[in-house]
Each structure stands twice: as structure tokens, then as C-alpha cells.
Amino acid sequence: MIKGIEIKNFRGVSEGKIDDFDNLNIFVGKNNCGKSTVLDALAILISPKKLTMIVERRGWYGLDSVKSIFRYRNMENPIEIIGNGIQVKIKRSGYSIEERTIGDRMILLTVSYLKNGKMEYEYNVKFNPDERNIGSLPYKDGKEEPDIIILDHNIIHGVGLGEAYSKVFDKGFEAHQELLDVINQVYPDVIDIRLFSEKIGPEVIYKTGKVPIYAMGDGFKSAYITLAFLSGIENGYILCEEPENYQHPSSRDLVVKGICEAAKNNQIFISTHSLEFIDVLLSNVNNINVKFFSLELDQNSGKLSYYSFDSQSAIFRRKELEADLRR
């Protein structure tokens, strides 16, 4: 379990430290307070190989996307992400002969992974405007990294329904049944979800017939894909960016129940702008340790600060939360 994180020179944060993470962690605060940056930093701390994904996650704008992960786009100041005795450093490497030939059309980053002050591995990632990441040097073949999934708009809307269905069954029938049990808490009329035809894709089965998932509402479809990812990980880490997006009330409830189920066996970090999402979450977190972190980022100094509170306090701080979330 990640207990805390320290961030230096990453995106808009010059420095910041958050302590005492719990099982289910909710980041709240007004726009541009650092919620997404903290999620990105956690992803890199847990799995440095996610760097390429993090660089591209907010859209690809050529080499500027690479520069933008550094504070003020200044690649002379290395990024440092620290937590649980692990330190990840990201810096621009010295120019190679090849790079000098093509000038500023390529960026080579070196990622160093230290554990308890000792270098575990180091690798390079090369970017150019056309091919994005064009290869990295392998490091420690066979080294196992923790299971981690990052759920954001790109993932939820970039994955096909058939792929999501296969992801569930790759874990076995028990995983499918557990997902169905969650769905039945919100949609009790659903008997099963099965794939009868590759052409049509998965279908939702009712007593009176069946309906292709593609014909269901957008909320149900995105909720199903979210649940498929949540069911595919155990004893790992789940990072969710604004999971309430594009959800109507019933599908939002479904996503919340899936998150609470996944929190029994994983550590979860969520950013949200929705008070309604928090209300539903608080009504479903029995026997789950939840902690809220209200973030604030000084736009001039780049210093990240926060205050934290538990689920019981969140009920009494509802108006305070609403003021932050609506800004």
C-alpha cells in the first residue's frame, strides 16, 4: 500500500507532499488544484513504465507534450517522485550524436528507479514529434511490477465492448459472476451478459429477451467497461479520473458499487468534481477505509498543499466540499 507521495518539478507542482493514504482515497478541490497531477505522479511511482502513457494522456502535441511534464517546461530541473522508500527520477539525457544531427526534433529522457537509496534500474525513452515514443532500453527482464490500471476518458471510450467482455472472462467465470452481482444491485432485471455473435457483440439478457450492449445507453456501456477493468485487478492499484463523467444516476451508482467492491482487494485513488458521486460513495463504503484529500496549488510558487479528513467528517463538511467542487 502506498502511504504517501512527494512530488518535485512535475507538471504544475514545484514541490508537494501528501501523507497517510488509506485504502480508498478521494482527491477533491477546485479546477487546476493538482488532482490529475497527483494521479499521474502516483502512476509513475507505482509503475515507471507508465511514463509514455502519462506523457500522452492529455493529448499529443508533439515534443511540447514531453516538455509539459516538467515544471514550466524546464527540462533542466529533473522530476522527482518519492514514496514508500522508492524514488523515481526523470531527467533529460545528454545529447547523442544522432540527436545533435537532428537538433531539437528529438527528446531523450532517462528514468531512474531507486529503492531505499539504491539504484534498481535505469532506462531511456526517446520521443520525436511524429512517432511519439520510438523505443526504450529494456531493463531487468522478468522484473515484476504491481498491477495497476488508470481509468480515464481515453481508456473508457477507447476500449470496445467486446474487448471489455473478453477482459472479464480472461479472469474466469467467477469474475463474470461477481461483475453481474454488482450490476444486479442497480439493474436487478439483468439475468446475464453473454456473447452469442462476434458480429453483434455482447448482449444483455432479460427474462423477455436480449439486447446488444451497443444498443444500451451510453451510461450503461461506459459503466460496463469500467466494471470490466475493475474486475480485472486484484492486490493492485486503481487510479480513476472523474469516474462520474458521462454517467446518469443509475450508471453512476453502478460505477460506485464497482469501485467499493474493488476497494476490498486494491488501493484506489480517485479525483472527482461531483458532490453527487461523493454522496453515493459515502452511502456504499461500509467496512472500507476512506480518506478525502482537499488539494490546493499555489499558481505562483507551484507549492501543493492539502488537508485531509475521513468519511465521517465528509458528511459534516458537505457544504465545504460543495464550495470546492463547484469552482
mmCIF file of C-alpha atoms in Angstrom:
data_model
loop_
_atom_site.group_PDB
_atom_site.id
_atom_site.type_symbol
_atom_site.label_atom_id
_atom_site.label_comp_id
_atom_site.label_asym_id
_atom_site.label_seq_id
_atom_site.Cartn_x
_atom_site.Cartn_y
_atom_site.Cartn_z
ATOM 1 C CA MET A 1 0.000 0.000 0.000
ATOM 2 C CA ILE A 2 1.266 3.471 -0.895
ATOM 3 C CA LYS A 3 1.337 5.508 2.324
ATOM 4 C CA GLY A 4 2.395 8.854 0.899
ATOM 5 C CA ILE A 5 3.960 10.674 -2.032
ATOM 6 C CA GLU A 6 6.355 13.578 -2.541
ATOM 7 C CA ILE A 7 6.427 15.416 -5.879
ATOM 8 C CA LYS A 8 9.071 17.805 -7.233
ATOM 9 C CA ASN A 9 9.106 19.728 -10.543
ATOM 10 C CA PHE A 10 6.290 17.685 -12.081
ATOM 11 C CA ARG A 11 3.761 19.484 -14.287
ATOM 12 C CA GLY A 12 2.449 22.485 -12.300
ATOM 13 C CA VAL A 13 3.867 21.292 -8.969
ATOM 14 C CA SER A 14 7.261 22.600 -7.861
ATOM 15 C CA GLU A 15 7.013 20.712 -4.585
ATOM 16 C CA GLY A 16 4.372 18.955 -2.545
ATOM 17 C CA LYS A 17 3.941 16.086 -0.141
ATOM 18 C CA ILE A 18 0.836 14.092 0.773
ATOM 19 C CA ASP A 19 0.869 11.640 3.683
ATOM 20 C CA ASP A 20 -1.324 8.964 5.246
ATOM 21 C CA PHE A 21 -3.076 7.463 2.246
ATOM 22 C CA ASP A 22 -5.681 4.838 3.069
ATOM 23 C CA ASN A 23 -7.481 2.075 1.192
ATOM 24 C CA LEU A 24 -9.807 4.359 -0.816
ATOM 25 C CA ASN A 25 -8.519 7.881 -1.409
ATOM 26 C CA ILE A 26 -10.558 10.740 -2.892
ATOM 27 C CA PHE A 27 -8.906 13.894 -4.237
ATOM 28 C CA VAL A 28 -11.138 16.968 -4.337
ATOM 29 C CA GLY A 29 -10.590 20.672 -4.913
ATOM 30 C CA LYS A 30 -11.236 23.418 -7.409
ATOM 31 C CA ASN A 31 -10.001 23.311 -11.013
ATOM 32 C CA ASN A 32 -6.221 23.316 -11.523
ATOM 33 C CA CYS A 33 -5.507 22.362 -7.917
ATOM 34 C CA GLY A 34 -3.311 19.391 -8.895
ATOM 35 C CA LYS A 35 -5.698 16.417 -8.731
ATOM 36 C CA SER A 36 -4.719 14.981 -12.130
ATOM 37 C CA THR A 37 -1.053 15.725 -11.488
ATOM 38 C CA VAL A 38 -1.132 13.689 -8.270
ATOM 39 C CA LEU A 39 -2.785 10.778 -10.103
ATOM 40 C CA ASP A 40 -0.109 10.940 -12.826
ATOM 41 C CA ALA A 41 2.661 11.041 -10.223
ATOM 42 C CA LEU A 42 1.188 8.027 -8.427
ATOM 43 C CA ALA A 43 1.079 6.099 -11.709
ATOM 44 C CA ILE A 44 4.775 6.786 -12.341
ATOM 45 C CA LEU A 45 5.739 5.928 -8.749
ATOM 46 C CA ILE A 46 3.898 2.607 -8.914
ATOM 47 C CA SER A 47 4.989 1.745 -12.459
ATOM 48 C CA PRO A 48 7.654 3.950 -14.103
ATOM 49 C CA LYS A 49 6.941 2.218 -17.424
ATOM 50 C CA LYS A 50 3.687 4.217 -17.490
ATOM 51 C CA LEU A 51 5.688 7.374 -18.289
ATOM 52 C CA THR A 52 4.920 7.237 -22.015
ATOM 53 C CA MET A 53 1.212 6.865 -21.321
ATOM 54 C CA ILE A 54 1.308 9.777 -18.871
ATOM 55 C CA VAL A 55 3.079 11.993 -21.414
ATOM 56 C CA GLU A 56 0.347 11.297 -23.980
ATOM 57 C CA ARG A 57 -2.639 11.073 -21.632
ATOM 58 C CA ARG A 58 -3.718 14.703 -22.042
ATOM 59 C CA GLY A 59 -3.307 14.625 -25.807
ATOM 60 C CA TRP A 60 -0.287 14.517 -28.096
ATOM 61 C CA TYR A 61 1.088 17.938 -29.090
ATOM 62 C CA GLY A 62 4.472 16.874 -30.363
ATOM 63 C CA LEU A 63 7.519 17.392 -28.193
ATOM 64 C CA ASP A 64 5.646 20.019 -26.201
ATOM 65 C CA SER A 65 3.736 17.139 -24.575
ATOM 66 C CA VAL A 66 7.074 15.803 -23.307
ATOM 67 C CA LYS A 67 8.288 19.203 -22.118
ATOM 68 C CA SER A 68 4.992 19.886 -20.342
ATOM 69 C CA ILE A 69 5.584 17.197 -17.710
ATOM 70 C CA PHE A 70 8.409 19.398 -16.370
ATOM 71 C CA ARG A 71 7.596 22.429 -14.219
ATOM 72 C CA TYR A 72 7.476 25.491 -16.526
ATOM 73 C CA ARG A 73 8.578 23.117 -19.327
ATOM 74 C CA ASN A 74 12.104 23.467 -17.941
ATOM 75 C CA MET A 75 13.827 20.154 -18.618
ATOM 76 C CA GLU A 76 16.991 21.298 -16.829
ATOM 77 C CA ASN A 77 15.272 20.605 -13.484
ATOM 78 C CA PRO A 78 14.710 16.839 -13.057
ATOM 79 C CA ILE A 79 11.388 15.447 -11.895
ATOM 80 C CA GLU A 80 11.405 13.530 -8.613
ATOM 81 C CA ILE A 81 8.575 11.368 -7.306
ATOM 82 C CA ILE A 82 9.116 9.715 -3.926
ATOM 83 C CA GLY A 83 7.108 7.327 -1.752
ATOM 84 C CA ASN A 84 7.360 4.066 0.209
ATOM 85 C CA GLY A 85 11.158 4.125 0.062
ATOM 86 C CA ILE A 86 11.031 4.437 -3.733
ATOM 87 C CA GLN A 87 12.435 7.366 -5.687
ATOM 88 C CA VAL A 88 11.771 7.869 -9.397
ATOM 89 C CA LYS A 89 13.879 10.480 -11.191
ATOM 90 C CA ILE A 90 13.144 11.710 -14.704
ATOM 91 C CA LYS A 91 15.647 13.911 -16.492
ATOM 92 C CA ARG A 92 16.595 14.919 -19.989
ATOM 93 C CA SER A 93 19.602 12.889 -21.104
ATOM 94 C CA GLY A 94 22.746 14.304 -22.677
ATOM 95 C CA TYR A 95 22.571 14.660 -26.433
ATOM 96 C CA SER A 96 23.663 11.708 -28.506
ATOM 97 C CA ILE A 97 25.394 12.136 -31.881
ATOM 98 C CA GLU A 98 22.089 11.286 -33.558
ATOM 99 C CA GLU A 99 20.254 13.967 -31.588
ATOM 100 C CA ARG A 100 22.797 16.652 -32.396
ATOM 101 C CA THR A 101 22.314 15.879 -36.062
ATOM 102 C CA ILE A 102 18.549 16.409 -35.979
ATOM 103 C CA GLY A 103 18.560 19.245 -33.455
ATOM 104 C CA ASP A 104 15.523 19.783 -31.273
ATOM 105 C CA ARG A 105 13.427 17.226 -33.141
ATOM 106 C CA MET A 106 14.030 14.532 -30.542
ATOM 107 C CA ILE A 107 13.974 14.292 -26.745
ATOM 108 C CA LEU A 108 15.647 11.510 -24.798
ATOM 109 C CA LEU A 109 14.555 11.054 -21.182
ATOM 110 C CA THR A 110 16.317 8.917 -18.597
ATOM 111 C CA VAL A 111 14.165 7.310 -15.904
ATOM 112 C CA SER A 112 15.947 6.128 -12.747
ATOM 113 C CA TYR A 113 14.304 3.875 -10.159
ATOM 114 C CA LEU A 114 15.880 3.806 -6.698
ATOM 115 C CA LYS A 115 14.745 1.741 -3.735
ATOM 116 C CA ASN A 116 15.958 2.723 -0.267
ATOM 117 C CA GLY A 117 18.594 4.899 -1.929
ATOM 118 C CA LYS A 118 19.970 2.083 -4.097
ATOM 119 C CA MET A 119 19.673 2.133 -7.891
ATOM 120 C CA GLU A 120 17.400 -0.719 -9.010
ATOM 121 C CA TYR A 121 17.311 0.100 -12.718
ATOM 122 C CA GLU A 122 17.518 2.883 -15.263
ATOM 123 C CA TYR A 123 16.157 3.167 -18.786
ATOM 124 C CA ASN A 124 15.838 5.671 -21.619
ATOM 125 C CA VAL A 125 12.742 6.736 -23.524
ATOM 126 C CA LYS A 126 13.073 8.532 -26.846
ATOM 127 C CA PHE A 127 10.409 10.817 -28.335
ATOM 128 C CA ASN A 128 10.093 12.620 -31.645
ATOM 129 C CA PRO A 129 7.128 14.653 -32.975
ATOM 130 C CA ASP A 130 5.970 12.024 -35.459
ATOM 131 C CA GLU A 131 6.480 8.644 -33.819
ATOM 132 C CA ARG A 132 5.987 9.676 -30.194
ATOM 133 C CA ASN A 133 7.809 7.097 -28.097
ATOM 134 C CA ILE A 134 10.132 5.312 -30.504
ATOM 135 C CA GLY A 135 11.556 2.733 -28.200
ATOM 136 C CA SER A 136 13.130 2.377 -24.799
ATOM 137 C CA LEU A 137 16.044 0.397 -23.488
ATOM 138 C CA PRO A 138 14.812 -2.739 -21.674
ATOM 139 C CA TYR A 139 15.567 -3.066 -18.000
ATOM 140 C CA LYS A 140 15.710 -6.091 -15.750
ATOM 141 C CA ASP A 141 13.776 -8.572 -17.844
ATOM 142 C CA GLY A 142 11.352 -10.526 -15.715
ATOM 143 C CA LYS A 143 11.104 -7.869 -13.028
ATOM 144 C CA GLU A 144 7.553 -7.921 -11.737
ATOM 145 C CA GLU A 145 5.716 -4.662 -11.201
ATOM 146 C CA PRO A 146 2.484 -4.182 -9.261
ATOM 147 C CA ASP A 147 -0.812 -4.461 -11.103
ATOM 148 C CA ILE A 148 -2.120 -1.004 -11.922
ATOM 149 C CA ILE A 149 -4.920 0.387 -14.053
ATOM 150 C CA ILE A 150 -5.587 4.014 -14.941
ATOM 151 C CA LEU A 151 -9.212 4.739 -15.763
ATOM 152 C CA ASP A 152 -9.892 7.992 -17.566
ATOM 153 C CA HIS A 153 -11.948 9.178 -20.535
ATOM 154 C CA ASN A 154 -9.374 7.850 -23.038
ATOM 155 C CA ILE A 155 -9.477 4.332 -21.624
ATOM 156 C CA ILE A 156 -13.234 4.094 -21.074
ATOM 157 C CA HIS A 157 -14.126 5.416 -24.521
ATOM 158 C CA GLY A 158 -11.205 3.847 -26.360
ATOM 159 C CA VAL A 159 -11.987 0.228 -25.478
ATOM 160 C CA GLY A 160 -14.547 -1.826 -27.383
ATOM 161 C CA LEU A 161 -17.384 -3.627 -25.634
ATOM 162 C CA GLY A 162 -16.153 -6.965 -26.962
ATOM 163 C CA GLU A 163 -12.693 -6.305 -25.564
ATOM 164 C CA ALA A 164 -14.175 -5.398 -22.183
ATOM 165 C CA TYR A 165 -16.238 -8.602 -22.187
ATOM 166 C CA SER A 166 -13.135 -10.677 -23.022
ATOM 167 C CA LYS A 167 -11.186 -8.944 -20.261
ATOM 168 C CA VAL A 168 -13.727 -10.196 -17.719
ATOM 169 C CA PHE A 169 -13.778 -13.781 -18.985
ATOM 170 C CA ASP A 170 -9.977 -13.872 -19.145
ATOM 171 C CA LYS A 171 -10.252 -13.857 -15.345
ATOM 172 C CA GLY A 172 -12.706 -16.760 -15.427
ATOM 173 C CA PHE A 173 -16.426 -17.293 -14.889
ATOM 174 C CA GLU A 174 -16.207 -16.276 -11.231
ATOM 175 C CA ALA A 175 -15.083 -12.775 -12.266
ATOM 176 C CA HIS A 176 -18.016 -12.581 -14.677
ATOM 177 C CA GLN A 177 -20.436 -13.628 -11.936
ATOM 178 C CA GLU A 178 -19.018 -11.084 -9.492
ATOM 179 C CA LEU A 179 -19.453 -8.334 -12.094
ATOM 180 C CA LEU A 180 -23.015 -9.497 -12.714
ATOM 181 C CA ASP A 181 -23.726 -9.411 -8.970
ATOM 182 C CA VAL A 182 -22.656 -5.747 -8.907
ATOM 183 C CA ILE A 183 -24.837 -4.952 -11.930
ATOM 184 C CA ASN A 184 -27.826 -6.656 -10.284
ATOM 185 C CA GLN A 185 -27.609 -4.285 -7.325
ATOM 186 C CA VAL A 186 -28.657 -1.483 -9.674
ATOM 187 C CA TYR A 187 -30.272 -3.401 -12.548
ATOM 188 C CA PRO A 188 -31.996 -6.432 -10.940
ATOM 189 C CA ASP A 189 -33.768 -7.350 -14.206
ATOM 190 C CA VAL A 190 -30.497 -8.267 -15.927
ATOM 191 C CA ILE A 191 -30.149 -12.068 -15.947
ATOM 192 C CA ASP A 192 -26.811 -12.328 -17.731
ATOM 193 C CA ILE A 193 -24.465 -10.748 -20.262
ATOM 194 C CA ARG A 194 -23.213 -13.117 -22.942
ATOM 195 C CA LEU A 195 -21.520 -13.145 -26.332
ATOM 196 C CA PHE A 196 -23.505 -15.132 -28.900
ATOM 197 C CA SER A 197 -22.179 -13.475 -32.050
ATOM 198 C CA GLU A 198 -18.844 -11.760 -32.701
ATOM 199 C CA LYS A 199 -20.622 -9.531 -35.207
ATOM 200 C CA ILE A 200 -23.226 -8.284 -32.713
ATOM 201 C CA GLY A 201 -21.002 -8.322 -29.633
ATOM 202 C CA PRO A 202 -22.048 -8.937 -26.004
ATOM 203 C CA GLU A 203 -25.784 -8.914 -25.261
ATOM 204 C CA VAL A 204 -27.722 -8.138 -22.101
ATOM 205 C CA ILE A 205 -30.174 -10.936 -21.277
ATOM 206 C CA TYR A 206 -33.561 -10.221 -19.678
ATOM 207 C CA LYS A 207 -36.481 -12.553 -18.959
ATOM 208 C CA THR A 208 -38.270 -11.211 -22.019
ATOM 209 C CA GLY A 209 -35.335 -11.257 -24.440
ATOM 210 C CA LYS A 210 -31.891 -9.846 -25.061
ATOM 211 C CA VAL A 211 -30.438 -6.501 -26.149
ATOM 212 C CA PRO A 212 -26.973 -5.862 -27.626
ATOM 213 C CA ILE A 213 -24.866 -3.762 -25.264
ATOM 214 C CA TYR A 214 -24.097 -1.407 -28.149
ATOM 215 C CA ALA A 215 -27.823 -0.521 -28.194
ATOM 216 C CA MET A 216 -27.866 0.308 -24.482
ATOM 217 C CA GLY A 217 -27.448 3.862 -23.195
ATOM 218 C CA ASP A 218 -24.011 5.472 -23.075
ATOM 219 C CA GLY A 219 -24.071 5.416 -19.268
ATOM 220 C CA PHE A 220 -24.577 1.650 -19.071
ATOM 221 C CA LYS A 221 -21.943 0.999 -21.743
ATOM 222 C CA SER A 222 -19.249 3.112 -20.090
ATOM 223 C CA ALA A 223 -20.176 1.688 -16.670
ATOM 224 C CA TYR A 224 -19.808 -1.872 -18.016
ATOM 225 C CA ILE A 225 -16.360 -1.090 -19.428
ATOM 226 C CA THR A 226 -15.353 0.489 -16.110
ATOM 227 C CA LEU A 227 -16.543 -2.587 -14.198
ATOM 228 C CA ALA A 228 -14.666 -4.855 -16.611
ATOM 229 C CA PHE A 229 -11.405 -3.088 -15.785
ATOM 230 C CA LEU A 230 -12.156 -3.027 -12.062
ATOM 231 C CA SER A 231 -12.832 -6.766 -12.026
ATOM 232 C CA GLY A 232 -9.549 -7.487 -13.791
ATOM 233 C CA ILE A 233 -7.225 -6.458 -10.978
ATOM 234 C CA GLU A 234 -6.519 -7.828 -7.514
ATOM 235 C CA ASN A 235 -3.972 -6.753 -4.901
ATOM 236 C CA GLY A 236 -3.025 -3.827 -7.103
ATOM 237 C CA TYR A 237 -3.662 -0.144 -7.631
ATOM 238 C CA ILE A 238 -6.551 1.619 -9.372
ATOM 239 C CA LEU A 239 -6.382 5.281 -10.411
ATOM 240 C CA CYS A 240 -9.672 6.846 -11.552
ATOM 241 C CA GLU A 241 -10.001 10.320 -13.018
ATOM 242 C CA GLU A 242 -13.508 11.742 -12.598
ATOM 243 C CA PRO A 243 -15.364 8.407 -12.919
ATOM 244 C CA GLU A 244 -18.691 10.275 -12.718
ATOM 245 C CA ASN A 245 -18.237 11.727 -16.209
ATOM 246 C CA TYR A 246 -20.883 10.747 -18.779
ATOM 247 C CA GLN A 247 -22.895 8.835 -16.168
ATOM 248 C CA HIS A 248 -26.585 9.197 -15.432
ATOM 249 C CA PRO A 249 -27.704 8.457 -11.842
ATOM 250 C CA SER A 250 -28.219 4.694 -12.179
ATOM 251 C CA SER A 251 -24.983 4.027 -14.089
ATOM 252 C CA ARG A 252 -23.130 6.310 -11.653
ATOM 253 C CA ASP A 253 -24.450 4.159 -8.800
ATOM 254 C CA LEU A 254 -23.205 1.107 -10.681
ATOM 255 C CA VAL A 255 -19.699 2.563 -11.031
ATOM 256 C CA VAL A 256 -19.619 3.467 -7.320
ATOM 257 C CA LYS A 257 -20.622 -0.057 -6.294
ATOM 258 C CA GLY A 258 -17.916 -1.466 -8.571
ATOM 259 C CA ILE A 259 -15.323 0.830 -7.022
ATOM 260 C CA CYS A 260 -16.351 -0.157 -3.491
ATOM 261 C CA GLU A 261 -16.162 -3.842 -4.422
ATOM 262 C CA ALA A 262 -12.700 -3.375 -5.958
ATOM 263 C CA ALA A 263 -11.524 -1.441 -2.876
ATOM 264 C CA LYS A 264 -11.772 -4.637 -0.822
ATOM 265 C CA ASN A 265 -8.679 -6.027 -2.579
ATOM 266 C CA ASN A 266 -6.945 -2.972 -4.070
ATOM 267 C CA GLN A 267 -5.783 0.503 -3.138
ATOM 268 C CA ILE A 268 -7.762 3.107 -5.070
ATOM 269 C CA PHE A 269 -7.146 6.781 -5.834
ATOM 270 C CA ILE A 270 -9.940 8.905 -7.339
ATOM 271 C CA SER A 271 -10.277 12.514 -8.446
ATOM 272 C CA THR A 272 -13.799 13.925 -8.642
ATOM 273 C CA HIS A 273 -15.761 17.115 -9.241
ATOM 274 C CA SER A 274 -19.123 15.611 -8.321
ATOM 275 C CA LEU A 275 -20.801 16.072 -4.964
ATOM 276 C CA GLU A 276 -23.470 13.592 -6.066
ATOM 277 C CA PHE A 277 -20.758 10.989 -6.722
ATOM 278 C CA ILE A 278 -19.383 11.561 -3.214
ATOM 279 C CA ASP A 279 -22.870 11.250 -1.693
ATOM 280 C CA VAL A 280 -23.400 7.869 -3.359
ATOM 281 C CA LEU A 281 -19.901 6.754 -2.418
ATOM 282 C CA LEU A 282 -20.411 7.621 1.250
ATOM 283 C CA SER A 283 -23.575 5.525 1.326
ATOM 284 C CA ASN A 284 -21.705 2.471 -0.027
ATOM 285 C CA VAL A 285 -18.393 2.424 1.839
ATOM 286 C CA ASN A 286 -19.280 0.168 4.741
ATOM 287 C CA ASN A 287 -16.163 -1.526 6.161
ATOM 288 C CA ILE A 288 -13.880 0.349 3.733
ATOM 289 C CA ASN A 289 -11.332 2.867 4.988
ATOM 290 C CA VAL A 290 -11.904 6.093 3.053
ATOM 291 C CA LYS A 291 -9.905 9.291 3.171
ATOM 292 C CA PHE A 292 -10.530 12.622 1.441
ATOM 293 C CA PHE A 293 -7.756 14.993 0.401
ATOM 294 C CA SER A 294 -8.705 18.568 -0.428
ATOM 295 C CA LEU A 295 -5.866 19.901 -2.594
ATOM 296 C CA GLU A 296 -4.703 23.449 -3.183
ATOM 297 C CA LEU A 297 -1.972 24.568 -5.583
ATOM 298 C CA ASP A 298 -0.311 27.979 -5.370
ATOM 299 C CA GLN A 299 -0.181 29.000 -9.030
ATOM 300 C CA ASN A 300 2.820 31.277 -8.453
ATOM 301 C CA SER A 301 5.114 29.114 -6.349
ATOM 302 C CA GLY A 302 3.794 25.747 -7.516
ATOM 303 C CA LYS A 303 3.587 24.510 -3.936
ATOM 304 C CA LEU A 304 0.958 21.831 -3.365
ATOM 305 C CA SER A 305 -0.834 21.756 -0.005
ATOM 306 C CA TYR A 306 -3.790 19.810 1.341
ATOM 307 C CA TYR A 307 -5.930 18.936 4.299
ATOM 308 C CA SER A 308 -7.466 15.511 4.817
ATOM 309 C CA PHE A 309 -10.474 14.027 6.577
ATOM 310 C CA ASP A 310 -12.281 10.704 6.872
ATOM 311 C CA SER A 311 -15.689 9.648 5.560
ATOM 312 C CA GLN A 312 -17.474 10.609 8.782
ATOM 313 C CA SER A 313 -16.064 14.127 8.613
ATOM 314 C CA ALA A 314 -17.016 14.334 4.927
ATOM 315 C CA ILE A 315 -20.686 14.147 5.888
ATOM 316 C CA PHE A 316 -20.305 17.216 8.118
ATOM 317 C CA ARG A 317 -18.103 19.007 5.577
ATOM 318 C CA ARG A 318 -20.635 18.607 2.763
ATOM 319 C CA LYS A 319 -21.196 22.350 2.227
ATOM 320 C CA GLU A 320 -17.466 22.955 2.311
ATOM 321 C CA LEU A 321 -16.953 20.209 -0.264
ATOM 322 C CA GLU A 322 -19.687 21.640 -2.444
ATOM 323 C CA ALA A 323 -17.970 25.042 -2.464
ATOM 324 C CA ASP A 324 -14.705 23.477 -3.679
ATOM 325 C CA LEU A 325 -16.265 21.131 -6.203
ATOM 326 C CA ARG A 326 -18.371 23.810 -7.888
ATOM 327 C CA ARG A 327 -15.384 26.040 -8.644
#
